[in-house]
Short mmCIF file of N, CA and C in Angstrom, two decimals:
data_model
loop_
_atom_site.label_atom_id
_atom_site.label_comp_id
_atom_site.label_asym_id
_atom_site.label_seq_id
_atom_site.Cartn_x
_atom_site.Cartn_y
_atom_site.Cartn_z
N MET L 1 -23.25 17.79 -4.17
CA MET L 1 -22.70 16.52 -4.79
C MET L 1 -23.53 15.32 -4.21
N SER L 2 -23.57 15.24 -2.88
CA SER L 2 -24.18 13.94 -2.22
C SER L 2 -25.59 13.97 -2.59
N SER L 3 -26.27 14.94 -3.03
CA SER L 3 -27.78 14.96 -3.46
C SER L 3 -27.85 14.16 -4.72
N LEU L 4 -26.85 14.06 -5.49
CA LEU L 4 -26.98 13.31 -6.78
C LEU L 4 -26.93 11.90 -6.50
N PRO L 5 -27.63 11.04 -7.27
CA PRO L 5 -27.51 9.52 -7.01
C PRO L 5 -26.16 9.12 -7.47
N ALA L 6 -25.72 8.07 -6.91
CA ALA L 6 -24.29 7.52 -7.21
C ALA L 6 -24.26 7.18 -8.71
N GLU L 7 -25.23 6.65 -9.40
CA GLU L 7 -25.06 6.37 -10.78
C GLU L 7 -24.97 7.45 -11.58
N ARG L 8 -25.53 8.69 -11.29
CA ARG L 8 -25.57 9.84 -11.95
C ARG L 8 -24.05 10.41 -11.84
N ARG L 9 -23.53 10.37 -10.62
CA ARG L 9 -22.20 10.89 -10.41
C ARG L 9 -21.15 10.21 -11.20
N ARG L 10 -21.45 8.77 -11.32
CA ARG L 10 -20.52 8.06 -12.00
C ARG L 10 -20.66 8.31 -13.58
N TYR L 11 -21.77 8.46 -14.07
CA TYR L 11 -21.96 8.91 -15.41
C TYR L 11 -21.35 10.26 -15.75
N LEU L 12 -21.57 11.29 -14.91
CA LEU L 12 -20.96 12.55 -15.14
C LEU L 12 -19.49 12.52 -15.09
N ALA L 13 -18.91 11.80 -14.09
CA ALA L 13 -17.49 11.56 -14.18
C ALA L 13 -16.87 10.95 -15.37
N GLN L 14 -17.60 10.02 -15.92
CA GLN L 14 -17.34 9.33 -17.22
C GLN L 14 -17.28 10.26 -18.33
N ILE L 15 -18.37 11.11 -18.34
CA ILE L 15 -18.43 12.23 -19.39
C ILE L 15 -17.18 12.98 -19.31
N GLY L 16 -16.91 13.42 -18.06
CA GLY L 16 -15.78 14.27 -17.93
C GLY L 16 -14.48 13.78 -18.25
N ARG L 17 -14.18 12.35 -18.20
CA ARG L 17 -13.00 11.82 -18.49
C ARG L 17 -12.93 11.67 -20.04
N ARG L 18 -14.08 11.49 -20.82
CA ARG L 18 -14.04 11.31 -22.28
C ARG L 18 -13.95 12.65 -22.93
N LEU L 19 -14.40 13.79 -22.42
CA LEU L 19 -14.43 14.99 -23.18
C LEU L 19 -13.06 15.77 -23.19
N THR L 20 -12.75 16.38 -24.17
CA THR L 20 -11.53 17.17 -24.13
C THR L 20 -11.84 18.44 -23.48
N ALA L 21 -10.85 19.31 -23.12
CA ALA L 21 -10.96 20.55 -22.55
C ALA L 21 -11.80 21.49 -23.40
N GLN L 22 -11.50 21.47 -24.65
CA GLN L 22 -12.30 22.27 -25.71
C GLN L 22 -13.84 21.90 -25.70
N ALA L 23 -14.03 20.66 -25.51
CA ALA L 23 -15.46 20.21 -25.63
C ALA L 23 -16.13 20.66 -24.37
N LEU L 24 -15.40 20.55 -23.24
CA LEU L 24 -16.10 20.99 -21.91
C LEU L 24 -16.36 22.61 -22.01
N VAL L 25 -15.37 23.33 -22.53
CA VAL L 25 -15.55 24.79 -22.68
C VAL L 25 -16.83 25.09 -23.50
N ARG L 26 -17.09 24.31 -24.49
CA ARG L 26 -18.18 24.66 -25.39
C ARG L 26 -19.62 24.34 -24.68
N ARG L 27 -19.61 23.60 -23.65
CA ARG L 27 -20.90 23.22 -23.01
C ARG L 27 -21.33 24.38 -22.14
N GLU L 28 -22.52 24.34 -21.96
CA GLU L 28 -23.10 25.49 -21.22
C GLU L 28 -22.63 25.39 -19.74
N PRO L 29 -22.51 26.48 -19.03
CA PRO L 29 -21.97 26.46 -17.61
C PRO L 29 -22.77 25.43 -16.61
N ASN L 30 -24.09 25.53 -16.83
CA ASN L 30 -24.95 24.65 -16.02
C ASN L 30 -24.78 23.21 -16.33
N ARG L 31 -24.27 22.71 -17.43
CA ARG L 31 -23.89 21.44 -17.65
C ARG L 31 -22.44 21.02 -17.35
N ARG L 32 -21.60 22.11 -17.62
CA ARG L 32 -20.13 21.93 -17.55
C ARG L 32 -19.68 21.63 -16.00
N HIS L 33 -20.21 22.65 -15.23
CA HIS L 33 -19.81 22.53 -13.76
C HIS L 33 -20.17 21.38 -13.06
N PRO L 34 -21.32 20.83 -13.15
CA PRO L 34 -21.47 19.42 -12.52
C PRO L 34 -20.57 18.33 -13.06
N ILE L 35 -20.28 18.45 -14.31
CA ILE L 35 -19.39 17.38 -14.87
C ILE L 35 -18.05 17.62 -14.24
N LEU L 36 -17.48 18.79 -14.13
CA LEU L 36 -16.18 19.11 -13.53
C LEU L 36 -16.10 18.83 -12.20
N LEU L 37 -17.22 19.16 -11.45
CA LEU L 37 -17.24 18.67 -9.91
C LEU L 37 -17.18 17.29 -9.72
N THR L 38 -18.07 16.54 -10.49
CA THR L 38 -18.01 15.08 -10.27
C THR L 38 -16.79 14.54 -10.66
N LEU L 39 -16.12 14.89 -11.70
CA LEU L 39 -14.88 14.43 -12.24
C LEU L 39 -13.79 14.64 -11.13
N LEU L 40 -13.73 15.92 -10.55
CA LEU L 40 -12.87 16.18 -9.48
C LEU L 40 -13.04 15.31 -8.36
N ALA L 41 -14.23 15.19 -7.91
CA ALA L 41 -14.60 14.26 -6.73
C ALA L 41 -14.18 12.84 -6.94
N GLN L 42 -14.49 12.30 -8.18
CA GLN L 42 -14.12 10.97 -8.45
C GLN L 42 -12.63 10.79 -8.53
N SER L 43 -11.91 11.75 -9.24
CA SER L 43 -10.52 11.68 -9.29
C SER L 43 -9.87 11.70 -7.90
N SER L 44 -10.51 12.50 -7.06
CA SER L 44 -9.82 12.46 -5.70
C SER L 44 -9.89 11.15 -5.02
N VAL L 45 -11.13 10.46 -5.09
CA VAL L 45 -11.43 9.19 -4.61
C VAL L 45 -10.44 8.13 -5.23
N ASP L 46 -10.18 8.21 -6.54
CA ASP L 46 -9.23 7.27 -7.28
C ASP L 46 -7.93 7.41 -6.86
N VAL L 47 -7.47 8.71 -6.60
CA VAL L 47 -6.05 8.88 -6.13
C VAL L 47 -5.93 8.37 -4.84
N LEU L 48 -6.92 8.65 -3.89
CA LEU L 48 -6.81 8.12 -2.58
C LEU L 48 -6.73 6.58 -2.58
N ASP L 49 -7.59 5.96 -3.31
CA ASP L 49 -7.55 4.60 -3.41
C ASP L 49 -6.10 3.99 -3.90
N SER L 50 -5.51 4.81 -4.77
CA SER L 50 -4.24 4.35 -5.29
C SER L 50 -3.08 4.53 -4.21
N VAL L 51 -3.18 5.62 -3.46
CA VAL L 51 -2.35 5.87 -2.39
C VAL L 51 -2.52 4.81 -1.24
N VAL L 52 -3.69 4.41 -0.93
CA VAL L 52 -3.89 3.37 0.03
C VAL L 52 -3.40 2.04 -0.57
N GLN L 53 -3.70 1.81 -1.74
CA GLN L 53 -3.02 0.53 -2.31
C GLN L 53 -1.53 0.48 -2.33
N LEU L 54 -0.93 1.51 -2.61
CA LEU L 54 0.55 1.60 -2.57
C LEU L 54 1.16 1.56 -1.18
N PHE L 55 0.45 2.14 -0.13
CA PHE L 55 0.90 2.02 1.21
C PHE L 55 0.74 0.49 1.50
N ASP L 56 -0.33 -0.15 1.29
CA ASP L 56 -0.63 -1.46 1.59
C ASP L 56 0.49 -2.37 0.96
N GLN L 57 0.84 -2.18 -0.31
CA GLN L 57 1.90 -2.96 -0.84
C GLN L 57 3.17 -2.69 -0.24
N THR L 58 3.49 -1.37 0.20
CA THR L 58 4.79 -1.16 0.79
C THR L 58 4.90 -1.71 2.20
N LEU L 59 3.73 -1.71 2.94
CA LEU L 59 3.71 -2.30 4.28
C LEU L 59 3.86 -3.79 4.24
N SER L 60 3.13 -4.48 3.26
CA SER L 60 3.29 -5.76 3.03
C SER L 60 4.71 -6.30 2.73
N SER L 61 5.43 -5.52 1.85
CA SER L 61 6.76 -5.81 1.47
C SER L 61 7.73 -5.65 2.59
N SER L 62 7.44 -4.56 3.44
CA SER L 62 8.44 -4.40 4.57
C SER L 62 8.10 -5.50 5.60
N GLU L 63 6.82 -5.95 5.67
CA GLU L 63 6.58 -6.98 6.76
C GLU L 63 7.20 -8.36 6.24
N SER L 64 7.23 -8.60 5.09
CA SER L 64 7.82 -9.77 4.41
C SER L 64 9.33 -9.77 4.59
N ARG L 65 9.99 -8.75 4.38
CA ARG L 65 11.47 -8.52 4.48
C ARG L 65 11.74 -8.74 6.00
N ALA L 66 10.98 -8.18 6.85
CA ALA L 66 11.24 -8.32 8.31
C ALA L 66 11.13 -9.71 8.86
N ARG L 67 10.09 -10.40 8.31
CA ARG L 67 10.01 -11.69 8.65
C ARG L 67 11.09 -12.71 8.21
N ILE L 68 11.59 -12.40 7.00
CA ILE L 68 12.80 -13.17 6.47
C ILE L 68 13.97 -12.86 7.27
N LYS L 69 14.23 -11.65 7.60
CA LYS L 69 15.26 -11.21 8.52
C LYS L 69 15.22 -11.90 9.92
N LEU L 70 14.02 -11.91 10.54
CA LEU L 70 13.79 -12.46 11.74
C LEU L 70 14.20 -13.95 11.66
N ARG L 71 13.76 -14.70 10.64
CA ARG L 71 14.11 -16.13 10.55
C ARG L 71 15.60 -16.30 10.45
N LYS L 72 16.34 -15.56 9.83
CA LYS L 72 17.67 -15.57 9.68
C LYS L 72 18.37 -15.39 11.05
N VAL L 73 17.97 -14.38 11.74
CA VAL L 73 18.48 -14.07 13.08
C VAL L 73 18.27 -15.21 14.06
N LEU L 74 17.03 -15.77 14.07
CA LEU L 74 16.71 -16.86 14.95
C LEU L 74 17.54 -18.11 14.58
N ALA L 75 17.70 -18.30 13.33
CA ALA L 75 18.55 -19.46 12.98
C ALA L 75 20.00 -19.39 13.41
N GLU L 76 20.49 -18.16 13.26
CA GLU L 76 21.84 -17.72 13.77
C GLU L 76 22.04 -18.07 15.30
N ARG L 77 21.04 -17.58 15.97
CA ARG L 77 21.02 -17.76 17.47
C ARG L 77 21.02 -19.20 17.84
N ALA L 78 20.11 -19.87 17.05
CA ALA L 78 20.04 -21.38 17.32
C ALA L 78 21.36 -21.99 17.03
N LYS L 79 22.06 -21.59 16.17
CA LYS L 79 23.46 -22.29 15.66
C LYS L 79 24.24 -21.88 16.82
N LEU L 80 24.33 -20.62 17.16
CA LEU L 80 25.30 -20.30 18.49
C LEU L 80 25.03 -21.10 19.52
N SER L 81 23.69 -21.29 19.95
CA SER L 81 23.45 -22.06 21.21
C SER L 81 23.82 -23.48 20.99
N GLU L 82 23.66 -24.01 19.85
CA GLU L 82 24.16 -25.40 19.64
C GLU L 82 25.63 -25.49 19.81
N ASP L 83 26.33 -24.56 19.23
CA ASP L 83 27.83 -24.40 19.36
C ASP L 83 28.38 -24.38 20.83
N ARG L 84 27.61 -23.45 21.65
CA ARG L 84 27.90 -23.32 22.95
C ARG L 84 27.67 -24.63 23.71
N LEU L 85 26.52 -25.25 23.41
CA LEU L 85 26.28 -26.49 24.10
C LEU L 85 27.25 -27.55 23.70
N ALA L 86 27.75 -27.58 22.54
CA ALA L 86 28.79 -28.54 22.14
C ALA L 86 30.17 -28.39 22.79
N LEU L 87 30.42 -27.02 23.03
CA LEU L 87 31.58 -26.61 23.65
C LEU L 87 31.69 -26.89 25.17
N GLN L 88 30.49 -26.94 25.69
CA GLN L 88 30.46 -26.93 27.25
C GLN L 88 31.02 -28.21 27.93
N PRO L 89 30.87 -29.41 27.30
CA PRO L 89 31.59 -30.50 27.93
C PRO L 89 33.20 -30.37 27.79
N LEU L 90 33.64 -29.68 26.69
CA LEU L 90 35.09 -29.49 26.67
C LEU L 90 35.62 -28.50 27.73
N THR L 91 34.86 -27.57 27.95
CA THR L 91 35.33 -26.60 29.05
C THR L 91 35.34 -27.23 30.33
N ARG L 92 34.49 -28.28 30.66
CA ARG L 92 34.63 -28.93 32.04
C ARG L 92 35.77 -29.66 32.22
N ARG L 93 36.52 -30.22 31.16
CA ARG L 93 37.69 -31.12 31.23
C ARG L 93 38.90 -30.22 31.39
N VAL L 94 38.87 -28.96 31.18
CA VAL L 94 40.06 -28.23 31.28
C VAL L 94 40.58 -28.10 32.78
N PRO L 95 41.73 -28.49 33.18
CA PRO L 95 42.07 -28.40 34.59
C PRO L 95 42.37 -26.93 34.91
N ARG L 96 42.11 -26.54 36.15
CA ARG L 96 42.22 -25.20 36.60
C ARG L 96 43.59 -25.14 37.23
N CYS L 97 44.19 -24.01 36.97
CA CYS L 97 45.61 -23.69 37.52
C CYS L 97 45.36 -22.77 38.68
N ALA L 98 45.81 -23.25 39.86
CA ALA L 98 45.62 -22.53 41.00
C ALA L 98 46.84 -21.64 41.34
#
């Protein structure tokens, strides 16, 4: 396969996509087999590209959700810290019972 130029492989894969199964069967084996092999190889590459793209989209979505969640958690922590600081002067005024 790799001995064929890239343009020829693309051309054969394109033919393989256009032809019906019946049309492929009618072709001579020495013409049919290269078409089927290049179509299979190209389809494998296309599927792998799709899987990588889906993985990238999923990872990006997860990262985005995690970033939003982190912002919320940090905002809650900041609010709690502010509340504690606001209560701190009040706790100093409470007399201790001994």
